[in-house]
Coordinates of C-alpha atoms in Angstrom, one line a residue:
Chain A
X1 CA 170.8 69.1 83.2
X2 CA 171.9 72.3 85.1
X3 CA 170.7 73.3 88.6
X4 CA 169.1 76.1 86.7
X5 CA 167.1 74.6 84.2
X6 CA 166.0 72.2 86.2
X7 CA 164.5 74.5 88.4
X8 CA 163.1 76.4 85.7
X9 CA 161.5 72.9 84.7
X10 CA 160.4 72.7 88.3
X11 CA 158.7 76.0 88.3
X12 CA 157.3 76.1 84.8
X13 CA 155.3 72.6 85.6
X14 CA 153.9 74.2 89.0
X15 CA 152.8 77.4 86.8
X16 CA 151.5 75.8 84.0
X17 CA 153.7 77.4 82.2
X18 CA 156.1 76.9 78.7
X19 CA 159.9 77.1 79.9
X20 CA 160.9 79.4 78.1
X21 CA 157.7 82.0 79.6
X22 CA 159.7 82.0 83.6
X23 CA 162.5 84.5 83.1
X24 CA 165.5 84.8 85.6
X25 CA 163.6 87.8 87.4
X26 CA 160.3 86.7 87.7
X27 CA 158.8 86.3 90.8
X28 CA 156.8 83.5 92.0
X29 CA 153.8 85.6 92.2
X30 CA 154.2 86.8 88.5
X31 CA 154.1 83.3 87.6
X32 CA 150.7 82.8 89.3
X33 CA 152.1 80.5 92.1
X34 CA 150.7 80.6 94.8
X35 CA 151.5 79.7 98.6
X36 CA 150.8 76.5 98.0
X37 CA 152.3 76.3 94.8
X38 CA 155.1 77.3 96.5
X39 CA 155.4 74.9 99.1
X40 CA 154.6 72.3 96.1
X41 CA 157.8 73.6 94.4
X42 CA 159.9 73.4 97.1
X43 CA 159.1 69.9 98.2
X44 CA 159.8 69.1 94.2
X45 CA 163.1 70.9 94.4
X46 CA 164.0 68.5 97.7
X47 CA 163.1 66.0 95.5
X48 CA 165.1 66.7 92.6
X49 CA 168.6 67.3 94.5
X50 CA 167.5 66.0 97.4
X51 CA 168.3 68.6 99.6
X52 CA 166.8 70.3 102.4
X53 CA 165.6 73.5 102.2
X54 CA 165.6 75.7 104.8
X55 CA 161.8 77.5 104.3
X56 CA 159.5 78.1 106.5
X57 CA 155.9 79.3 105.1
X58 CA 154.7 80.9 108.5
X59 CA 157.3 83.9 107.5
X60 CA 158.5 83.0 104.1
X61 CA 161.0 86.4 104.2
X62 CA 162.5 85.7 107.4
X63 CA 163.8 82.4 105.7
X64 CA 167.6 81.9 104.9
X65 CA 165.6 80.9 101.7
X66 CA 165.7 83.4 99.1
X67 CA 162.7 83.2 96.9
X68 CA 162.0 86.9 95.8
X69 CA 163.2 85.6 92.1
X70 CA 163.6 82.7 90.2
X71 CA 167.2 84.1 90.0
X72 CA 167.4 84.0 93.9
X73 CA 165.6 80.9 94.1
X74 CA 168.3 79.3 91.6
X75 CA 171.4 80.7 93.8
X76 CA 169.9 79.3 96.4
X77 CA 169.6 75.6 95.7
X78 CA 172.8 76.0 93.7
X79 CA 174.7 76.8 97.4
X80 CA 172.7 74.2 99.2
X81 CA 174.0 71.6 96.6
X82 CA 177.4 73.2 97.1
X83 CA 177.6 73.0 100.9
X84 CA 176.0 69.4 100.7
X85 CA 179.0 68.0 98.1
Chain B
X1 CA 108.7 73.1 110.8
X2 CA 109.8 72.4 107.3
X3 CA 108.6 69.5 105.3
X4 CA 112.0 68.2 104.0
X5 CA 112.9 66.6 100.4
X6 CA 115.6 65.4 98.6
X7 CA 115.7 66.9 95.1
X8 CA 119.2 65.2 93.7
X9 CA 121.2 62.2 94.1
X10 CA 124.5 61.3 93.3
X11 CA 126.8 57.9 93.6
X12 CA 129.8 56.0 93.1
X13 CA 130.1 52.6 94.2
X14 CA 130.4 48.7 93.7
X15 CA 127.8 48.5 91.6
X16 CA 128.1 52.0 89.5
X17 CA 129.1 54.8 88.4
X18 CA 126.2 56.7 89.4
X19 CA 122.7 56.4 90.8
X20 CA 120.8 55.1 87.6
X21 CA 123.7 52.0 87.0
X22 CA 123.3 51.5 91.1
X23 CA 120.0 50.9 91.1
X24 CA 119.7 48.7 88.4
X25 CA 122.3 46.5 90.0
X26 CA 120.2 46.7 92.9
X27 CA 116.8 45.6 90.7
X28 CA 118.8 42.7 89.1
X29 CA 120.5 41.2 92.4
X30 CA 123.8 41.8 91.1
X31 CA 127.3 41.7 93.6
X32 CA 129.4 43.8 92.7
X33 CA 132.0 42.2 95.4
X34 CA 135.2 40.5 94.0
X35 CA 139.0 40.1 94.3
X36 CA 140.4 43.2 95.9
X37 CA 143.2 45.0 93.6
X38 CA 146.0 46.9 95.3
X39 CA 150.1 46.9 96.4
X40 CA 150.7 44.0 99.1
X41 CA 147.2 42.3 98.8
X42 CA 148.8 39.4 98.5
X43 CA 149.9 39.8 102.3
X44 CA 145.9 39.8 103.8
X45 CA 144.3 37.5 104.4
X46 CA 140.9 39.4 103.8
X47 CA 141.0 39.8 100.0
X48 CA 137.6 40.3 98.8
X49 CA 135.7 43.9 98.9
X50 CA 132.9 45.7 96.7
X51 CA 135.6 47.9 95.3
X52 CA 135.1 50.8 92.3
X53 CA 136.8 49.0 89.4
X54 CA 137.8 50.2 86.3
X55 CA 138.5 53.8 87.5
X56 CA 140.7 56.3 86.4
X57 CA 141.1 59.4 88.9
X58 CA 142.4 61.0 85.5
X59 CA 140.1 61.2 83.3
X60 CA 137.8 62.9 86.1
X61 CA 140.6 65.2 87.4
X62 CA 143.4 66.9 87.0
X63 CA 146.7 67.2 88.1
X64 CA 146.9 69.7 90.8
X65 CA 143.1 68.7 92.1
X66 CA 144.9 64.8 92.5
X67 CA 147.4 66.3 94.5
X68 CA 145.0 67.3 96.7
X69 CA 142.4 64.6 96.5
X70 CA 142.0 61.5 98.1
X71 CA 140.1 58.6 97.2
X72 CA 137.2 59.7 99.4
X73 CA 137.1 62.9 98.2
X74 CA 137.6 62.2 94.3
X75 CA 134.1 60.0 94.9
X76 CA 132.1 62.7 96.8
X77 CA 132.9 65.2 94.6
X78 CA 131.6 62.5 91.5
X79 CA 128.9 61.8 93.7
X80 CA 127.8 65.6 94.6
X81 CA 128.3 66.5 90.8
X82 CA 125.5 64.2 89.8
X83 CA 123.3 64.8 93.0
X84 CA 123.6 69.0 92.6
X85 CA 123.3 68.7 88.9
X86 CA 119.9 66.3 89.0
X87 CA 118.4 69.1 91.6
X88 CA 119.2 72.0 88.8
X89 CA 120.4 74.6 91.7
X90 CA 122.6 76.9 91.5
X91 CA 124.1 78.3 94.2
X92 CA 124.6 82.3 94.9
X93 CA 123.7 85.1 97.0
X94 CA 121.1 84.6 100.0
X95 CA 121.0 81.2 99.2
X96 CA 124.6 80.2 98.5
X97 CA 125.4 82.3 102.1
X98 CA 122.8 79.8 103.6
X99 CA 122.9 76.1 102.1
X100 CA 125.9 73.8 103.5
X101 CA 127.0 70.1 103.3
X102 CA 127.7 67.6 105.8
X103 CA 129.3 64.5 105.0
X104 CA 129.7 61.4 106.6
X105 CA 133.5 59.3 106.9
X106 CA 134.7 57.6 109.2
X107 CA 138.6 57.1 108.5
X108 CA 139.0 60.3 106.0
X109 CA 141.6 59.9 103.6
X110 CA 142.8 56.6 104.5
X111 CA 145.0 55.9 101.5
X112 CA 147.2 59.2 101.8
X113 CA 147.7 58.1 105.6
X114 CA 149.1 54.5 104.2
X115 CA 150.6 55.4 101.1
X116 CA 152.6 58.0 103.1
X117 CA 153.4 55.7 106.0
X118 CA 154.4 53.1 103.4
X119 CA 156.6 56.1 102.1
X120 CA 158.1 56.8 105.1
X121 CA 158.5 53.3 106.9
X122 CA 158.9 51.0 104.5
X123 CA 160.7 53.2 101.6
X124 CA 162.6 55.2 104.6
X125 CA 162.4 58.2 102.5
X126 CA 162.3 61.5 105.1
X127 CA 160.2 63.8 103.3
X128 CA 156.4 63.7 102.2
X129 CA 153.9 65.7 99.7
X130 CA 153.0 69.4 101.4
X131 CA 149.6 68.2 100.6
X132 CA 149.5 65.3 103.0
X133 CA 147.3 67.2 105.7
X134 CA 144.9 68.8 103.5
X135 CA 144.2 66.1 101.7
X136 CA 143.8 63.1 104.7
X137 CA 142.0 65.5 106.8
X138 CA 137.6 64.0 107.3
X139 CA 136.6 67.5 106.0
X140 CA 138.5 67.5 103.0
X141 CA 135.6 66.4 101.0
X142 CA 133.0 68.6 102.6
X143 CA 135.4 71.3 102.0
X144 CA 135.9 70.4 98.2
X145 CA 132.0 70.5 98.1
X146 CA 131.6 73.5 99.4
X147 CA 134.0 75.2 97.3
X148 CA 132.9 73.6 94.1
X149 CA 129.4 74.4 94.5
X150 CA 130.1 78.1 96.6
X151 CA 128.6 76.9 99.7
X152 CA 128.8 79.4 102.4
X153 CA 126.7 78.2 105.0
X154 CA 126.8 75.8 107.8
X155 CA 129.2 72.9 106.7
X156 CA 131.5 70.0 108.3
X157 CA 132.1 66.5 108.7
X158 CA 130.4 64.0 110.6
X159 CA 132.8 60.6 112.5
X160 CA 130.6 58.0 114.0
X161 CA 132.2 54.8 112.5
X162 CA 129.2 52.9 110.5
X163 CA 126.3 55.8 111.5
X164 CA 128.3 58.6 109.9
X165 CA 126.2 59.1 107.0
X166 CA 123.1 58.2 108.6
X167 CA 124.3 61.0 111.2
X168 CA 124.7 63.0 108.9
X169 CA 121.9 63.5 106.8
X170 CA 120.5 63.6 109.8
X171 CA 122.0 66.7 110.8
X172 CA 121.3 68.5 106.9
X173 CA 117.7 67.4 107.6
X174 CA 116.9 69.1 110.7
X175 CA 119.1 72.1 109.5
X176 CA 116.4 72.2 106.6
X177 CA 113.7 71.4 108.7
X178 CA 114.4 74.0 111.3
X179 CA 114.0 76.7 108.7
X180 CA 117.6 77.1 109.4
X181 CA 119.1 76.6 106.0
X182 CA 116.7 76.4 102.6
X183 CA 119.3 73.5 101.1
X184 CA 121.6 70.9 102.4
X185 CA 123.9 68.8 100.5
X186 CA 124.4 65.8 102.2
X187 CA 125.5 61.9 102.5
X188 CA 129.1 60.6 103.0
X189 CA 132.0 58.2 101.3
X190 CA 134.5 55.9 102.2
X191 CA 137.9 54.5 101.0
X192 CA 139.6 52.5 103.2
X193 CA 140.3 49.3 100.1
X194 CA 144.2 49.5 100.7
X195 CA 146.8 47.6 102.4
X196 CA 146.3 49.5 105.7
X197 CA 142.9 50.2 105.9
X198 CA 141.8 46.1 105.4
X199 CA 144.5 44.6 107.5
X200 CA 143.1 46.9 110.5
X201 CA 139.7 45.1 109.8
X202 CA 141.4 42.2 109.5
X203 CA 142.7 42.5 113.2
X204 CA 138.9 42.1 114.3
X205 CA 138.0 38.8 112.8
X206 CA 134.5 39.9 111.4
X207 CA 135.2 40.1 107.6
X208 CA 134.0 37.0 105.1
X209 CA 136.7 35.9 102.9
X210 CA 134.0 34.8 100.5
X211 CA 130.6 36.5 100.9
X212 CA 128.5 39.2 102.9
X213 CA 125.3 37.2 103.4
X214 CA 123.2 39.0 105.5
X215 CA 120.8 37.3 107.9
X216 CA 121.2 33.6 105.7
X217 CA 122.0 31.4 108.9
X218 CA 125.5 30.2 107.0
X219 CA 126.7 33.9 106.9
X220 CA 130.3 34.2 108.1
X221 CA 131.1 38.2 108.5
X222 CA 131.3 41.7 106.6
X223 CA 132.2 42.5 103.2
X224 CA 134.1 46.5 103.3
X225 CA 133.3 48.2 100.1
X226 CA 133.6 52.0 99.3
X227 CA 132.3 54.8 97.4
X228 CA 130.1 57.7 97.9
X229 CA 126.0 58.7 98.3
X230 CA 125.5 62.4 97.5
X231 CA 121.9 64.3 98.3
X232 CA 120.3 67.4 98.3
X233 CA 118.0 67.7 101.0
X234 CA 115.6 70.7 100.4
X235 CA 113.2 72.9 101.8
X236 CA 109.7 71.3 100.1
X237 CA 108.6 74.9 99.7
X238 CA 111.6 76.2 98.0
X239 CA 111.3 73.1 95.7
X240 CA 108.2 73.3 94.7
X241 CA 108.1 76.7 93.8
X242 CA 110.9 76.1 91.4
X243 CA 109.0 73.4 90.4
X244 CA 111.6 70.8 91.2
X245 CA 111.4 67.2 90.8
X246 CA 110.9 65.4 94.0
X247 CA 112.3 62.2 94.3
X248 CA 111.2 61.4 98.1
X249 CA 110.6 63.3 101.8
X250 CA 112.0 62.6 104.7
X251 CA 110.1 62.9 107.6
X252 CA 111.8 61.7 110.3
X253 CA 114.8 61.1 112.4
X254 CA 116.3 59.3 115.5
X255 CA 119.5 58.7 117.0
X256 CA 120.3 57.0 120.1
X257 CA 123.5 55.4 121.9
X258 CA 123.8 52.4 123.5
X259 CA 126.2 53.3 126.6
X260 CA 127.1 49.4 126.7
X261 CA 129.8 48.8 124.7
X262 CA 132.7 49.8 122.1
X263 CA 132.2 46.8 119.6
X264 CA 128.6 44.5 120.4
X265 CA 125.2 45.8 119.0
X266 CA 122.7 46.4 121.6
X267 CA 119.0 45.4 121.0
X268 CA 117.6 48.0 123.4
X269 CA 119.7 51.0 121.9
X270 CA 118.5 49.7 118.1
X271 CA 114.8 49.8 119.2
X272 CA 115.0 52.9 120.5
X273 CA 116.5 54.4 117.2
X274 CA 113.9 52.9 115.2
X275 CA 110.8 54.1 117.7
X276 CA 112.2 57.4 117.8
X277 CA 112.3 57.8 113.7
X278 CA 108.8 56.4 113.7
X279 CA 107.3 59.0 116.6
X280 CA 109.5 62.1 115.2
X281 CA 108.1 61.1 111.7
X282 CA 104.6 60.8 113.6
X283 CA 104.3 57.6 112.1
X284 CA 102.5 54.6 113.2
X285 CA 104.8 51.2 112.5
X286 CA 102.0 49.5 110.3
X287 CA 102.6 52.5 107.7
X288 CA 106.7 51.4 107.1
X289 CA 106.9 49.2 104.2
X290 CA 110.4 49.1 103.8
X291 CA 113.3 48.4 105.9
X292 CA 117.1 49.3 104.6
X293 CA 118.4 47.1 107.2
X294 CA 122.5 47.5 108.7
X295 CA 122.5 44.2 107.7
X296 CA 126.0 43.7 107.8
X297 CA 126.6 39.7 107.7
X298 CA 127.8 39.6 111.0
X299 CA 126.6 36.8 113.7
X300 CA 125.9 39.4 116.2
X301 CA 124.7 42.5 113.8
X302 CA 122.0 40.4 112.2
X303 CA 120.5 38.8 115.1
X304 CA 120.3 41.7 117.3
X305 CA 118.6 44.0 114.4
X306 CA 116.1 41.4 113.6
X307 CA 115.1 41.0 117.2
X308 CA 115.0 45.0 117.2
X309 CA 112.5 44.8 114.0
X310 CA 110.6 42.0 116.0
X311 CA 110.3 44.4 119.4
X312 CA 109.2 47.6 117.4
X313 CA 106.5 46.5 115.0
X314 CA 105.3 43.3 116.6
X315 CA 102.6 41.4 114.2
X316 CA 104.1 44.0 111.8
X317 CA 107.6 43.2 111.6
X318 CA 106.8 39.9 109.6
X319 CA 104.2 42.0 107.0
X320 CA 107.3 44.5 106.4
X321 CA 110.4 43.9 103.9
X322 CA 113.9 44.3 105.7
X323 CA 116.8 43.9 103.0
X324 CA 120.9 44.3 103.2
X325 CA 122.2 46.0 99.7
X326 CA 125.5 45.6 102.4
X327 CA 125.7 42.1 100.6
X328 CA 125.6 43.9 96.8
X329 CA 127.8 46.7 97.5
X330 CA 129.8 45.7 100.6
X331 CA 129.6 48.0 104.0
X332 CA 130.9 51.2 103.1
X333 CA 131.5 52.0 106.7
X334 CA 131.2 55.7 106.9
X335 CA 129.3 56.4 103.4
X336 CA 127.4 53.2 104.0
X337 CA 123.7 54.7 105.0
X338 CA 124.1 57.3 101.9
X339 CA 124.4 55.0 99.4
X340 CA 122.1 52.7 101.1
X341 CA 119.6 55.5 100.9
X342 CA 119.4 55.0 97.3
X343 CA 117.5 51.8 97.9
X344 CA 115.0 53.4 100.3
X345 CA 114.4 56.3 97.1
X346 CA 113.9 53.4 94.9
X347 CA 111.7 51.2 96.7
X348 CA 109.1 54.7 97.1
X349 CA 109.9 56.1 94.0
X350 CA 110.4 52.4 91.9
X351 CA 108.3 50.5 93.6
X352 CA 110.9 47.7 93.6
X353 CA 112.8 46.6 96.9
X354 CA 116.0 46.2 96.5
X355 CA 117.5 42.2 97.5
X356 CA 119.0 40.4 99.9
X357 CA 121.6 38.9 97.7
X358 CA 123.8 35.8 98.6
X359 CA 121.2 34.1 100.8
X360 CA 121.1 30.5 101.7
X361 CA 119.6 29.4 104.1
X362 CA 117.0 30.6 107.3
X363 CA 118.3 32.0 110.5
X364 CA 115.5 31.5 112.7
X365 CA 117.0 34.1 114.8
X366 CA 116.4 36.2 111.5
X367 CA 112.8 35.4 110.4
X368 CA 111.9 38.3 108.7
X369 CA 110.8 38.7 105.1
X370 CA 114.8 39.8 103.4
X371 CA 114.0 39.8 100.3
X372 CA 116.1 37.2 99.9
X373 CA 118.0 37.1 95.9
X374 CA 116.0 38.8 93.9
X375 CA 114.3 42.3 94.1
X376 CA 110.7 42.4 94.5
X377 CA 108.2 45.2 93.2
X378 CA 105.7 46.6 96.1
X379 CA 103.8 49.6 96.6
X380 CA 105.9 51.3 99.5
X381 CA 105.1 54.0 101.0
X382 CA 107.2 54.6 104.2
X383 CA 110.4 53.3 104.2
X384 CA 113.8 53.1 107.0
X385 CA 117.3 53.1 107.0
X386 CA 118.8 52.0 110.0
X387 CA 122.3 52.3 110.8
X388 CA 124.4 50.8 113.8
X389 CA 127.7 51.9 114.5
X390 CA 130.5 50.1 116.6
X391 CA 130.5 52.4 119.6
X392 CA 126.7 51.8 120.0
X393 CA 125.5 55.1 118.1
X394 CA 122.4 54.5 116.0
X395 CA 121.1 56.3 113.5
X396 CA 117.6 55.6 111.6
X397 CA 115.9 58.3 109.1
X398 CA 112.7 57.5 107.6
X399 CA 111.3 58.5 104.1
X400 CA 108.0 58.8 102.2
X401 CA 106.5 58.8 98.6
X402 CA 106.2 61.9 97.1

């Protein structure tokens, strides 16, 4: 499985949602996540490539962690699974 | 001042899944203490408690409420659904901005603390659920309450060991007495049946491994059990005019501390607790029919609250009945006193006085009438619950028919 889909997997369990309903520019607020949905998500995302992921939820944009999109989200993870290999 | 009543109850325990299976356990004498089941019990030495069996957190809840409920709270909120639900309220506007809940625990969400330590320590994994905090944290379950049920007014959680629901309820009565708040919800839980949680208990050599028999003169320590007691305490105005069913007043309160020391039950600081619930209640001692005693099964616990009995009601104290449910449904530490209510409410309500299972033999240090095996049907009309804690803080409340 790509990093992609399953982060798309990821997302679409915290949302309640079908797969193929989270589109590459949704936003996590579309989705109906919410901040604790989104700390949820991330810890599942550390789980899945186990990574760390540099977010802090005091100041989510100030965060080298890009999570305006599930597009952003995915580029994200896929360069912290990069720079970990 | 308010005449207070309690309009709803609600439980999980030992001995059932809510208050009409608990008190028929109660009527029949039945234990509902047996081998404990969970990872690494095979590594204490303690391995008997009145655990809830044959639940499934899944089939009550789901995924995301799990996530963010322990143990403790999963059985308050089963416990508040059938207490709220019994009283028929509803809570919104003025009254919903008024009406609260205090709860009783005294180690919270001790599960998420062990399975996360276990997680941590023994798996040496570096990272842990986001929901962790919220969901070990003592008010978790008051919280959950008070969201489920949209209560906005005074609300939080009471810590005083083996008191804390006694404390409690304490608290939600004189907020209702006071004119302060027209409904409480009130009571506590406890789940500390995990690795953790019993090998701490373990540490203080009081626990049985085979029985909690309270005041019989072979008895050999405390039985931890767990669960939840859930009530609505309400204005007596308020529920009558709604025309409510009324399942028992309280009337009274005391608390007192002993100031002597962290672990041994004082005599003094249990007499006082009782006196003060019988003069708050304006009460005279020949009227109490009905003792729920602490009664936990230990040496020191047993003696010293009989000899408190003996002091406070004199000729009295051997025409009374003083029973331990402790040795049905275990001591469920923090949520002990609320589900130990329910034996008070029956005893009014019923008629029948709940047992004194599992005794043997006479403690002369413990010659009161226990009720010893099997339940008993009496006309009571004032009835106690006395609670101990370690740390010397006693609270007793006091009840009467409706």
């Amino acid at each position: 499985m790509t990093v992609k889909d399953r982060i798309v997997e990821i997302i679409a369990e915290q949302a309640v949602l079908d797969v193929s309903d989270v589109t590459m520019d949704s936003t996590l607020e579309d989705l109906g996540i919410d901040s604790l949905g989104l700390v949820e998500s991330i810890f599942a995302i550390e789980e899945a490539f186990d990574i760390q992921v540099p977010f802090n939820a005091n100041d989510p944009t100030e965060s080298d962690f890009d999570i305006s999109s599930v597009a952003s989200i995915i580029k994200a993870v896929e360069d912290l699974v990069k720079a970990q290999s | 001042m308010k005449r207070v009543v309690i309009t709803g109850a609600g439980t999980i325990n030992a001995l059932g899944k809510n208050v009409p299976e608990t008190l028929e356990a109660m009527r029949e004498g039945r234990c509902g203490i047996g081998a404990l089941e969970f990872q690494d019990v095979e590594r204490l030495s303690i391995r008997i408690g009145g655990q809830v069996k044959d639940y499934d957190p899944e089939e009550k809840f789901n995924r995301q409420q799990i996530s963010l409920y322990d143990r403790f709270t999963q059985f308050t909120l089963l416990a508040a659904q059938e207490a709220i639900s019994q009283s028929g309220l509803t809570f919104t506007g003025e009254l919903a901005a008024q009406s609260g809940v205090v709860l009783g625990t005294a180690g919270g969400g001790v599960s998420t603390w062990d399975d996360n330590y276990r997680s941590v320590y023994e798996d040496g994994k570096n990272r842990v659920h986001p929901f962790v905090v919220p969901k070990l944290m003592n008010n978790a379950a008051a919280s959950h309450v008070s969201m489920a049920y949209n209560l906005k007014g005074p609300s939080f959680t009471v810590s005083t060991a083996c008191a804390s629901s006694n404390h409690a309820m304490a608290q939600a009565f004189q907020m209702v007495r006071s004119g302060m708040s027209p409904v409480m919800i009130a009571g506590g839980s406890e789940s500390m049946l995990c690795f953790g949680g019993v090998k701490a208990w373990e540490g203080l050599r009081v626990m049985s491994r085979d029985a909690c028999r309270p005041f019989s003169a072979n008895r050999n320590g405390m039985v931890q059990g767990e669960g939840a007691g859930v009530f609505v305490f309400e204005d007596f105005e308020h529920a009558k005019s709604r025309g409510a069913e009324i399942l028992a007043e309280v009337v009274g309160f005391a608390m007192t501390s002993d100031a002597a020391d962290i672990v041994m039950p004082s005599k003094q600081g249990a007499a006082r607790a009782i006196k003060g619930a019988l003069r708050d209640a304006k009460l005279n001692g020949s009227e109490v029919g009905y003792i729920n005693a602490h009664g936990t099964g230990t040496a020191a616990n047993d003696r010293t609250e009989s000899a408190a009995v003996a002091d406070v009601f004199g000729a009295h104290a051997d025409k009374l009945m003083i029973s331990s449910t402790k040795s049905m449904h275990g001591h469920l530490i923090g949520g002990t006193g609320a589900v130990e209510l329910l034996a008070c409410i029956m005893a009014l309500r019923d008629g029948v006085v709940a047992p004194t299972i599992g005794y043997e033999e006479p403690d002369p240090d413990c010659a009161l009438d226990v009720v010893p095996n099997e339940a008993r049907e009496a006309n009571v009309s004032v009835a106690l619950s006395n609670a101990f804690a370690f740390g010397g803080l006693n609270a007793v409340l006091a009840l009467r028919k409706v």
